[in-house]
Amino acid sequence: MQLTVSRDTLLKALSRAQGIVGKKSTMPILSNILIETVANDRFTVTATDLDIFSKGEYEGLSEKTGRICVNARDLYEIARNLPAGNASLETVDQTSVRLVSARTSYRIPTANVDDYPPMPDFGAVEYIAIDPDVLGGLFDRTLFSVANDDPRVFLNGINLEIPEAGRVRLVSTDGHRLSLIDGTVERTPELDHPVIVPRKGVVELRKLLEESADPLEMGFAGSNAFFRRADLLLVMRLIEGEFPDYTMVIPKSSTNVVKVGLVDFQNALKRMSILSLERSSGVRFALAPGEMTIESSDPDRGEGKEQLEIDYQGATLHIGFNARYFLDAIAVMKGNEVILELSDELSPCVIRDAGEPGFLCVVMPVRIT
């Protein structure tokens, strides 16, 4: 194989693969990517950890067709530090490839291409066009509360369901908090039951959506979710299992409702979390008509207190929460006001965005001594 490609194109292709290749796998081949020329002016880069497949097509001049399997991290670090301009990749023998750019050259070992897992034949997939900004916004409002490597595997993803035509609902929880967003879309995929989209796959999809606002299509078939653009296909294996009944976690009613300015509340939480217990990021809310006091303390580091003006006419209430959970929810809100719904010191708090009625977050209280 002999391929000439611009540094920027090569870097784009390799950066897309970094989060996908298997870093902790017992199969060394999964730390590699597969580069293959498909025409005299195009090449593809494939990356996988067996749960996620990514295949992108890029511009590059090929004088000799072929394919190579090379370590994804090493080639990325090399490309990231190359000078601007073109770089060439040429097979030296069956065990190495030479990369040349200006006065810089490398000889890099390659793996056996026949050992690289082929992308499965997924069969027919029905795709629908979806606004990438809309899809990205829906995932943003649920990704922060997904569990990470929880033994309850169904918590390591986002539950996606279609309540009715034109509506999509995403829900996630890590057992301590829950987030839910109802979104409106022009078309909905054909789904007759909820599916759980894996956290890692969503993270990689968000990276692609941040690259550009190019049109995006999505689809579901078998046990996989598919997302594609003109130059890229991203396939992720859905998580098996049944998502817990999240409706049992969301309080049906609350006796106390607080309205507070988003920026003031956010800044106060940031300031008070500085001296909170590092393990729990715990802060105490003291509610009284028209006023909220946020307190934090650590026996070894000191204590802090801040008062906020709020719209509240309920009873006096003292309750503790993890400040980070509130900050994560506030960070994805659109409006200027946060609505808190509480009942007592042992019940969860429902956090709502005054600027987006379809979004809510439920946070469990914590005991702070």
mmCIF file of C-alpha atoms in Angstrom:
data_model
loop_
_atom_site.group_PDB
_atom_site.id
_atom_site.type_symbol
_atom_site.label_atom_id
_atom_site.label_comp_id
_atom_site.label_asym_id
_atom_site.label_seq_id
_atom_site.Cartn_x
_atom_site.Cartn_y
_atom_site.Cartn_z
ATOM 1 C CA MET A 1 0.000 0.000 0.000
ATOM 2 C CA GLN A 2 1.148 3.523 -0.793
ATOM 3 C CA LEU A 3 -0.992 6.435 0.368
ATOM 4 C CA THR A 4 -0.443 10.200 0.332
ATOM 5 C CA VAL A 5 -2.725 12.231 2.578
ATOM 6 C CA SER A 6 -2.749 15.672 4.162
ATOM 7 C CA ARG A 7 -1.719 15.821 7.800
ATOM 8 C CA ASP A 8 -5.069 17.372 8.775
ATOM 9 C CA THR A 9 -7.083 14.638 7.071
ATOM 10 C CA LEU A 10 -4.968 11.908 8.635
ATOM 11 C CA LEU A 11 -5.264 13.516 12.058
ATOM 12 C CA LYS A 12 -9.049 13.809 11.728
ATOM 13 C CA ALA A 13 -9.360 10.134 10.832
ATOM 14 C CA LEU A 14 -7.094 9.007 13.660
ATOM 15 C CA SER A 15 -8.638 11.247 16.316
ATOM 16 C CA ARG A 16 -12.060 9.735 15.599
ATOM 17 C CA ALA A 17 -10.660 6.310 16.417
ATOM 18 C CA GLN A 18 -8.977 7.139 19.735
ATOM 19 C CA GLY A 19 -12.020 6.720 21.960
ATOM 20 C CA ILE A 20 -13.161 3.540 20.245
ATOM 21 C CA VAL A 21 -10.126 1.267 20.049
ATOM 22 C CA GLY A 22 -9.919 -1.262 22.868
ATOM 23 C CA LYS A 23 -7.436 0.045 25.439
ATOM 24 C CA LYS A 24 -8.088 -2.598 28.113
ATOM 25 C CA SER A 25 -8.934 -5.505 25.854
ATOM 26 C CA THR A 26 -7.305 -8.901 26.183
ATOM 27 C CA MET A 27 -7.131 -8.909 22.362
ATOM 28 C CA PRO A 28 -4.070 -6.831 21.346
ATOM 29 C CA ILE A 29 -5.394 -6.488 17.789
ATOM 30 C CA LEU A 30 -8.156 -4.188 19.085
ATOM 31 C CA SER A 31 -5.600 -1.492 19.944
ATOM 32 C CA ASN A 32 -5.045 -1.158 16.196
ATOM 33 C CA ILE A 33 -6.942 0.468 13.358
ATOM 34 C CA LEU A 34 -7.400 -0.824 9.833
ATOM 35 C CA ILE A 35 -6.418 1.551 7.014
ATOM 36 C CA GLU A 36 -7.532 0.481 3.562
ATOM 37 C CA THR A 37 -7.413 2.139 0.148
ATOM 38 C CA VAL A 38 -10.748 1.826 -1.657
ATOM 39 C CA ALA A 39 -9.962 3.878 -4.793
ATOM 40 C CA ASN A 40 -7.043 5.849 -6.153
ATOM 41 C CA ASP A 41 -8.269 8.933 -4.290
ATOM 42 C CA ARG A 42 -10.030 7.497 -1.214
ATOM 43 C CA PHE A 43 -9.147 5.448 1.853
ATOM 44 C CA THR A 44 -11.021 4.176 4.904
ATOM 45 C CA VAL A 45 -10.129 3.904 8.581
ATOM 46 C CA THR A 46 -11.901 1.317 10.741
ATOM 47 C CA ALA A 47 -11.779 1.142 14.545
ATOM 48 C CA THR A 48 -13.563 -1.217 16.919
ATOM 49 C CA ASP A 49 -13.665 -2.648 20.424
ATOM 50 C CA LEU A 50 -16.213 -5.266 19.240
ATOM 51 C CA ASP A 51 -19.074 -3.305 20.847
ATOM 52 C CA ILE A 52 -18.599 -0.187 18.714
ATOM 53 C CA PHE A 53 -17.565 -0.055 15.068
ATOM 54 C CA SER A 54 -16.503 3.133 13.322
ATOM 55 C CA LYS A 55 -15.648 3.337 9.636
ATOM 56 C CA GLY A 56 -14.805 6.626 7.957
ATOM 57 C CA GLU A 57 -13.892 7.444 4.371
ATOM 58 C CA TYR A 58 -11.368 10.167 3.521
ATOM 59 C CA GLU A 59 -9.509 11.771 0.624
ATOM 60 C CA GLY A 60 -6.016 10.534 -0.147
ATOM 61 C CA LEU A 61 -4.001 9.613 -3.243
ATOM 62 C CA SER A 62 -3.142 5.950 -3.548
ATOM 63 C CA GLU A 63 -0.564 4.687 -6.017
ATOM 64 C CA LYS A 64 -0.675 1.151 -4.636
ATOM 65 C CA THR A 65 -3.836 -0.361 -3.201
ATOM 66 C CA GLY A 66 -3.780 -2.386 -0.033
ATOM 67 C CA ARG A 67 -4.469 -2.273 3.672
ATOM 68 C CA ILE A 68 -2.497 -2.090 6.889
ATOM 69 C CA CYS A 69 -3.231 -2.674 10.550
ATOM 70 C CA VAL A 70 -1.322 -0.303 12.829
ATOM 71 C CA ASN A 71 -1.397 0.820 16.471
ATOM 72 C CA ALA A 72 -3.985 3.590 16.747
ATOM 73 C CA ARG A 73 -2.384 5.512 19.604
ATOM 74 C CA ASP A 74 1.142 5.536 18.203
ATOM 75 C CA LEU A 75 0.070 6.661 14.746
ATOM 76 C CA TYR A 76 -2.158 9.363 16.230
ATOM 77 C CA GLU A 77 0.654 10.782 18.375
ATOM 78 C CA ILE A 78 2.968 10.793 15.365
ATOM 79 C CA ALA A 79 0.399 12.516 13.135
ATOM 80 C CA ARG A 80 -0.409 15.069 15.831
ATOM 81 C CA ASN A 81 3.207 16.232 15.860
ATOM 82 C CA LEU A 82 3.907 16.179 12.128
ATOM 83 C CA PRO A 83 4.540 19.450 10.281
ATOM 84 C CA ALA A 84 1.758 20.863 8.113
ATOM 85 C CA GLY A 85 1.482 19.447 4.624
ATOM 86 C CA ASN A 86 1.239 15.964 3.175
ATOM 87 C CA ALA A 87 2.364 12.681 4.665
ATOM 88 C CA SER A 88 2.882 9.372 2.910
ATOM 89 C CA LEU A 89 2.312 5.861 4.202
ATOM 90 C CA GLU A 90 4.002 3.032 2.343
ATOM 91 C CA THR A 91 4.205 -0.635 3.189
ATOM 92 C CA VAL A 92 7.810 -1.731 3.687
ATOM 93 C CA ASP A 93 7.081 -5.420 4.153
ATOM 94 C CA GLN A 94 4.438 -7.551 5.846
ATOM 95 C CA THR A 95 5.479 -6.366 9.298
ATOM 96 C CA SER A 96 6.022 -2.599 8.980
ATOM 97 C CA VAL A 97 5.005 0.623 7.261
ATOM 98 C CA ARG A 98 7.034 3.762 6.590
ATOM 99 C CA LEU A 99 5.560 7.208 7.253
ATOM 100 C CA VAL A 100 7.298 10.214 5.686
ATOM 101 C CA SER A 101 6.461 13.908 6.068
ATOM 102 C CA ALA A 102 8.905 16.572 4.871
ATOM 103 C CA ARG A 103 12.199 15.679 6.613
ATOM 104 C CA THR A 104 10.568 13.412 9.184
ATOM 105 C CA SER A 105 10.265 9.658 8.737
ATOM 106 C CA TYR A 106 9.137 6.722 10.859
ATOM 107 C CA ARG A 107 9.124 2.981 10.486
ATOM 108 C CA ILE A 108 6.142 1.559 12.378
ATOM 109 C CA PRO A 109 5.376 -2.116 13.028
ATOM 110 C CA THR A 110 2.095 -3.455 11.676
ATOM 111 C CA ALA A 111 -0.178 -6.292 12.742
ATOM 112 C CA ASN A 112 -1.614 -9.028 10.572
ATOM 113 C CA VAL A 113 -4.604 -7.528 8.741
ATOM 114 C CA ASP A 114 -6.271 -10.939 8.631
ATOM 115 C CA ASP A 115 -6.496 -10.887 12.429
ATOM 116 C CA TYR A 116 -8.488 -7.642 12.465
ATOM 117 C CA PRO A 117 -12.195 -8.239 13.211
ATOM 118 C CA PRO A 118 -14.302 -7.591 10.106
ATOM 119 C CA MET A 119 -17.317 -5.327 10.406
ATOM 120 C CA PRO A 120 -20.316 -7.673 10.673
ATOM 121 C CA ASP A 121 -23.029 -7.795 8.050
ATOM 122 C CA PHE A 122 -25.811 -5.990 9.881
ATOM 123 C CA GLY A 123 -28.378 -6.519 7.150
ATOM 124 C CA ALA A 124 -30.907 -3.919 6.068
ATOM 125 C CA VAL A 125 -31.154 -0.800 8.227
ATOM 126 C CA GLU A 126 -33.931 1.767 7.884
ATOM 127 C CA TYR A 127 -32.442 5.205 8.439
ATOM 128 C CA ILE A 128 -34.207 8.457 9.221
ATOM 129 C CA ALA A 129 -32.765 11.956 9.003
ATOM 130 C CA ILE A 130 -32.478 13.739 12.351
ATOM 131 C CA ASP A 131 -31.289 17.215 13.246
ATOM 132 C CA PRO A 132 -27.809 16.749 14.785
ATOM 133 C CA ASP A 133 -28.329 19.712 17.131
ATOM 134 C CA VAL A 134 -31.575 18.230 18.430
ATOM 135 C CA LEU A 135 -30.066 14.785 18.934
ATOM 136 C CA GLY A 136 -26.974 16.211 20.608
ATOM 137 C CA GLY A 137 -29.115 18.281 22.961
ATOM 138 C CA LEU A 138 -31.163 15.251 23.989
ATOM 139 C CA PHE A 139 -28.067 13.213 24.783
ATOM 140 C CA ASP A 140 -26.432 16.135 26.626
ATOM 141 C CA ARG A 141 -29.352 16.292 29.041
ATOM 142 C CA THR A 142 -29.023 12.644 30.016
ATOM 143 C CA LEU A 143 -25.377 11.683 29.534
ATOM 144 C CA PHE A 144 -24.198 13.260 32.796
ATOM 145 C CA SER A 145 -26.274 10.907 34.967
ATOM 146 C CA VAL A 146 -25.303 7.635 33.270
ATOM 147 C CA ALA A 147 -23.496 5.124 35.476
ATOM 148 C CA ASN A 148 -19.934 4.198 34.560
ATOM 149 C CA ASP A 149 -18.914 0.518 34.729
ATOM 150 C CA ASP A 150 -21.762 -0.347 37.078
ATOM 151 C CA PRO A 151 -22.248 -4.121 37.555
ATOM 152 C CA ARG A 152 -25.909 -3.446 36.774
ATOM 153 C CA VAL A 153 -25.098 -3.115 33.090
ATOM 154 C CA PHE A 154 -28.460 -1.589 32.171
ATOM 155 C CA LEU A 155 -27.442 1.554 34.092
ATOM 156 C CA ASN A 156 -24.388 2.073 31.856
ATOM 157 C CA GLY A 157 -26.460 3.554 29.056
ATOM 158 C CA ILE A 158 -29.331 5.853 28.132
ATOM 159 C CA ASN A 159 -32.817 4.436 27.792
ATOM 160 C CA LEU A 160 -34.376 5.618 24.523
ATOM 161 C CA GLU A 161 -38.046 5.155 23.775
ATOM 162 C CA ILE A 162 -40.714 6.509 21.452
ATOM 163 C CA PRO A 163 -43.824 7.437 23.492
ATOM 164 C CA GLU A 164 -45.622 8.510 20.320
ATOM 165 C CA ALA A 165 -44.898 9.636 16.774
ATOM 166 C CA GLY A 166 -42.789 12.788 16.746
ATOM 167 C CA ARG A 167 -41.557 12.384 20.333
ATOM 168 C CA VAL A 168 -38.400 10.846 21.754
ATOM 169 C CA ARG A 169 -37.771 10.253 25.460
ATOM 170 C CA LEU A 170 -34.318 9.664 26.912
ATOM 171 C CA VAL A 171 -33.743 8.598 30.526
ATOM 172 C CA SER A 172 -30.606 7.751 32.483
ATOM 173 C CA THR A 173 -29.722 7.043 36.099
ATOM 174 C CA ASP A 174 -26.712 6.002 38.156
ATOM 175 C CA GLY A 175 -28.790 5.031 41.187
ATOM 176 C CA HIS A 176 -28.267 8.368 42.959
ATOM 177 C CA ARG A 177 -29.875 10.677 40.414
ATOM 178 C CA LEU A 178 -32.010 10.437 37.311
ATOM 179 C CA SER A 179 -32.409 12.682 34.287
ATOM 180 C CA LEU A 180 -35.206 12.671 31.721
ATOM 181 C CA ILE A 181 -35.790 14.655 28.556
ATOM 182 C CA ASP A 182 -38.774 14.596 26.228
ATOM 183 C CA GLY A 183 -37.881 15.899 22.784
ATOM 184 C CA THR A 184 -39.794 16.648 19.610
ATOM 185 C CA VAL A 185 -38.430 15.415 16.279
ATOM 186 C CA GLU A 186 -39.752 15.501 12.727
ATOM 187 C CA ARG A 187 -39.472 11.728 12.321
ATOM 188 C CA THR A 188 -39.002 8.936 14.811
ATOM 189 C CA PRO A 189 -37.180 5.647 14.224
ATOM 190 C CA GLU A 190 -39.090 2.395 14.039
ATOM 191 C CA LEU A 191 -38.878 1.093 17.607
ATOM 192 C CA ASP A 192 -41.504 -1.127 19.179
ATOM 193 C CA HIS A 193 -39.726 -1.261 22.549
ATOM 194 C CA PRO A 194 -37.244 0.877 24.520
ATOM 195 C CA VAL A 195 -33.521 0.372 23.867
ATOM 196 C CA ILE A 196 -30.461 1.187 25.978
ATOM 197 C CA VAL A 197 -27.740 3.075 24.106
ATOM 198 C CA PRO A 198 -24.286 2.546 25.698
ATOM 199 C CA ARG A 199 -22.518 5.441 27.387
ATOM 200 C CA LYS A 200 -19.293 4.977 25.426
ATOM 201 C CA GLY A 201 -21.163 5.026 22.139
ATOM 202 C CA VAL A 202 -22.970 8.235 23.065
ATOM 203 C CA VAL A 203 -19.675 9.890 24.045
ATOM 204 C CA GLU A 204 -18.206 9.049 20.635
ATOM 205 C CA LEU A 205 -21.352 10.227 18.868
ATOM 206 C CA ARG A 206 -21.194 13.569 20.711
ATOM 207 C CA LYS A 207 -17.633 14.060 19.461
ATOM 208 C CA LEU A 208 -18.834 13.589 15.896
ATOM 209 C CA LEU A 209 -21.733 15.990 16.371
ATOM 210 C CA GLU A 210 -19.349 18.626 17.700
ATOM 211 C CA GLU A 211 -17.202 18.358 14.556
ATOM 212 C CA SER A 212 -19.833 19.891 12.291
ATOM 213 C CA ALA A 213 -23.545 20.358 11.688
ATOM 214 C CA ASP A 214 -23.532 18.071 8.641
ATOM 215 C CA PRO A 215 -26.716 16.029 8.098
ATOM 216 C CA LEU A 216 -27.049 12.914 10.236
ATOM 217 C CA GLU A 217 -29.100 9.756 9.908
ATOM 218 C CA MET A 218 -29.934 7.207 12.579
ATOM 219 C CA GLY A 219 -31.473 3.757 12.599
ATOM 220 C CA PHE A 220 -31.921 0.606 14.656
ATOM 221 C CA ALA A 221 -31.698 -3.007 13.570
ATOM 222 C CA GLY A 222 -31.371 -6.133 15.664
ATOM 223 C CA SER A 223 -29.300 -5.333 18.738
ATOM 224 C CA ASN A 224 -27.483 -2.337 17.236
ATOM 225 C CA ALA A 225 -27.889 1.409 16.811
ATOM 226 C CA PHE A 226 -26.583 3.070 13.643
ATOM 227 C CA PHE A 227 -25.544 6.668 13.011
ATOM 228 C CA ARG A 228 -24.145 7.784 9.683
ATOM 229 C CA ARG A 229 -22.949 10.797 7.785
ATOM 230 C CA ALA A 230 -21.725 11.058 4.226
ATOM 231 C CA ASP A 231 -18.200 10.045 5.260
ATOM 232 C CA LEU A 232 -18.727 7.974 8.417
ATOM 233 C CA LEU A 233 -20.698 5.061 9.855
ATOM 234 C CA LEU A 234 -20.868 4.544 13.628
ATOM 235 C CA VAL A 235 -22.431 1.324 14.914
ATOM 236 C CA MET A 236 -22.895 0.505 18.589
ATOM 237 C CA ARG A 237 -24.191 -2.628 20.257
ATOM 238 C CA LEU A 238 -27.206 -1.887 22.442
ATOM 239 C CA ILE A 239 -27.050 -2.908 26.099
ATOM 240 C CA GLU A 240 -29.031 -6.021 26.897
ATOM 241 C CA GLY A 241 -31.447 -5.990 29.789
ATOM 242 C CA GLU A 242 -34.470 -4.038 30.915
ATOM 243 C CA PHE A 243 -34.146 -0.488 32.155
ATOM 244 C CA PRO A 244 -35.675 0.014 35.628
ATOM 245 C CA ASP A 245 -39.129 1.551 35.960
ATOM 246 C CA TYR A 246 -38.021 5.156 36.263
ATOM 247 C CA THR A 247 -41.576 6.408 36.823
ATOM 248 C CA MET A 248 -41.405 4.955 40.340
ATOM 249 C CA VAL A 249 -38.501 7.288 41.166
ATOM 250 C CA ILE A 250 -40.081 10.549 40.013
ATOM 251 C CA PRO A 251 -42.277 12.029 42.774
ATOM 252 C CA LYS A 252 -45.884 12.451 41.691
ATOM 253 C CA SER A 253 -46.285 15.643 43.724
ATOM 254 C CA SER A 254 -44.302 17.961 45.977
ATOM 255 C CA THR A 255 -45.392 20.192 48.835
ATOM 256 C CA ASN A 256 -42.625 22.776 48.452
ATOM 257 C CA VAL A 257 -41.646 24.592 45.254
ATOM 258 C CA VAL A 258 -38.608 26.860 45.003
ATOM 259 C CA LYS A 259 -37.755 29.187 42.124
ATOM 260 C CA VAL A 260 -34.219 30.552 42.017
ATOM 261 C CA GLY A 261 -32.102 32.367 39.440
ATOM 262 C CA LEU A 262 -29.914 29.886 37.578
ATOM 263 C CA VAL A 263 -26.665 31.874 37.566
ATOM 264 C CA ASP A 264 -26.892 32.883 41.235
ATOM 265 C CA PHE A 265 -27.728 29.324 42.287
ATOM 266 C CA GLN A 266 -24.973 27.845 40.138
ATOM 267 C CA ASN A 267 -22.316 30.217 41.452
ATOM 268 C CA ALA A 268 -23.364 29.698 45.066
ATOM 269 C CA LEU A 269 -23.143 25.914 44.665
ATOM 270 C CA LYS A 270 -19.684 26.212 43.138
ATOM 271 C CA ARG A 271 -18.472 28.393 45.987
ATOM 272 C CA MET A 272 -19.946 26.225 48.725
ATOM 273 C CA SER A 273 -18.718 22.961 47.205
ATOM 274 C CA ILE A 274 -15.110 24.127 47.618
ATOM 275 C CA LEU A 275 -15.186 23.284 51.335
ATOM 276 C CA SER A 276 -17.623 20.389 51.153
ATOM 277 C CA LEU A 277 -16.575 16.873 52.039
ATOM 278 C CA GLU A 278 -14.621 15.678 49.007
ATOM 279 C CA ARG A 279 -16.147 12.208 49.041
ATOM 280 C CA SER A 280 -19.773 13.340 48.840
ATOM 281 C CA SER A 281 -19.586 17.010 47.732
ATOM 282 C CA GLY A 282 -22.331 17.441 50.316
ATOM 283 C CA VAL A 283 -23.983 20.797 51.000
ATOM 284 C CA ARG A 284 -26.945 21.694 53.218
ATOM 285 C CA PHE A 285 -29.955 23.663 52.020
ATOM 286 C CA ALA A 286 -31.893 25.628 54.628
ATOM 287 C CA LEU A 287 -35.163 26.904 53.173
ATOM 288 C CA ALA A 288 -37.320 29.642 54.630
ATOM 289 C CA PRO A 289 -39.874 31.941 52.987
ATOM 290 C CA GLY A 290 -38.003 34.102 50.469
ATOM 291 C CA GLU A 291 -34.553 32.781 51.385
ATOM 292 C CA MET A 292 -32.235 29.813 50.861
ATOM 293 C CA THR A 293 -29.035 29.306 52.826
ATOM 294 C CA ILE A 294 -26.429 26.934 51.395
ATOM 295 C CA GLU A 295 -23.828 25.641 53.839
ATOM 296 C CA SER A 296 -20.807 23.372 53.582
ATOM 297 C CA SER A 297 -18.183 22.195 56.025
ATOM 298 C CA ASP A 298 -15.205 19.901 56.374
ATOM 299 C CA PRO A 299 -13.623 19.275 59.789
ATOM 300 C CA ASP A 300 -10.141 19.629 58.315
ATOM 301 C CA ARG A 301 -10.724 22.455 55.825
ATOM 302 C CA GLY A 302 -13.308 24.836 57.249
ATOM 303 C CA GLU A 303 -16.860 25.856 56.466
ATOM 304 C CA GLY A 304 -18.848 28.222 54.259
ATOM 305 C CA LYS A 305 -22.303 29.774 54.066
ATOM 306 C CA GLU A 306 -24.174 31.756 51.413
ATOM 307 C CA GLN A 307 -27.688 33.178 51.320
ATOM 308 C CA LEU A 308 -29.837 33.527 48.215
ATOM 309 C CA GLU A 309 -33.092 35.314 47.544
ATOM 310 C CA ILE A 310 -35.662 32.865 46.218
ATOM 311 C CA ASP A 311 -39.318 32.636 45.340
ATOM 312 C CA TYR A 312 -40.573 30.334 48.097
ATOM 313 C CA GLN A 313 -43.489 30.498 50.511
ATOM 314 C CA GLY A 314 -43.334 27.025 52.050
ATOM 315 C CA ALA A 315 -42.339 25.727 55.458
ATOM 316 C CA THR A 316 -38.826 25.791 56.895
ATOM 317 C CA LEU A 317 -36.845 22.840 55.556
ATOM 318 C CA HIS A 318 -33.291 21.545 56.058
ATOM 319 C CA ILE A 319 -31.948 18.977 53.598
ATOM 320 C CA GLY A 320 -28.574 17.813 52.261
ATOM 321 C CA PHE A 321 -27.542 17.074 48.680
ATOM 322 C CA ASN A 322 -24.515 16.325 46.552
ATOM 323 C CA ALA A 323 -23.686 19.726 45.039
ATOM 324 C CA ARG A 324 -22.068 18.167 41.985
ATOM 325 C CA TYR A 325 -25.333 16.490 40.995
ATOM 326 C CA PHE A 326 -27.093 19.858 41.006
ATOM 327 C CA LEU A 327 -24.269 21.519 39.070
ATOM 328 C CA ASP A 328 -24.336 18.794 36.411
ATOM 329 C CA ALA A 329 -28.059 19.311 35.863
ATOM 330 C CA ILE A 330 -27.839 23.100 35.838
ATOM 331 C CA ALA A 331 -24.990 23.005 33.297
ATOM 332 C CA VAL A 332 -27.303 21.635 30.574
ATOM 333 C CA MET A 333 -30.267 23.923 31.230
ATOM 334 C CA LYS A 334 -31.509 26.510 28.738
ATOM 335 C CA GLY A 335 -33.556 28.852 30.917
ATOM 336 C CA ASN A 336 -32.624 31.546 33.420
ATOM 337 C CA GLU A 337 -34.486 30.030 36.352
ATOM 338 C CA VAL A 338 -34.263 26.722 38.206
ATOM 339 C CA ILE A 339 -37.334 25.149 39.796
ATOM 340 C CA LEU A 340 -36.855 22.832 42.782
ATOM 341 C CA GLU A 341 -39.672 20.593 43.982
ATOM 342 C CA LEU A 342 -39.253 19.094 47.468
ATOM 343 C CA SER A 343 -41.405 17.454 50.126
ATOM 344 C CA ASP A 344 -39.251 16.718 53.179
ATOM 345 C CA GLU A 345 -35.653 16.025 54.225
ATOM 346 C CA LEU A 346 -35.883 12.335 53.269
ATOM 347 C CA SER A 347 -37.497 12.707 49.848
ATOM 348 C CA PRO A 348 -35.779 13.330 46.511
ATOM 349 C CA CYS A 349 -35.667 16.738 44.872
ATOM 350 C CA VAL A 350 -36.999 17.265 41.359
ATOM 351 C CA ILE A 351 -34.966 19.852 39.449
ATOM 352 C CA ARG A 352 -36.685 21.473 36.481
ATOM 353 C CA ASP A 353 -35.591 23.943 33.838
ATOM 354 C CA ALA A 354 -37.989 26.875 33.528
ATOM 355 C CA GLY A 355 -36.826 27.270 29.928
ATOM 356 C CA GLU A 356 -37.413 23.650 28.890
ATOM 357 C CA PRO A 357 -40.500 21.929 30.336
ATOM 358 C CA GLY A 358 -39.518 18.522 28.920
ATOM 359 C CA PHE A 359 -36.409 18.224 31.099
ATOM 360 C CA LEU A 360 -36.159 17.133 34.716
ATOM 361 C CA CYS A 361 -33.579 15.681 37.052
ATOM 362 C CA VAL A 362 -34.272 13.769 40.269
ATOM 363 C CA VAL A 363 -31.596 13.855 42.989
ATOM 364 C CA MET A 364 -31.650 11.772 46.151
ATOM 365 C CA PRO A 365 -30.831 13.550 49.434
ATOM 366 C CA VAL A 366 -27.735 12.716 51.473
ATOM 367 C CA ARG A 367 -27.207 12.716 55.207
ATOM 368 C CA ILE A 368 -24.730 15.393 56.253
ATOM 369 C CA THR A 369 -23.467 15.361 59.818
#
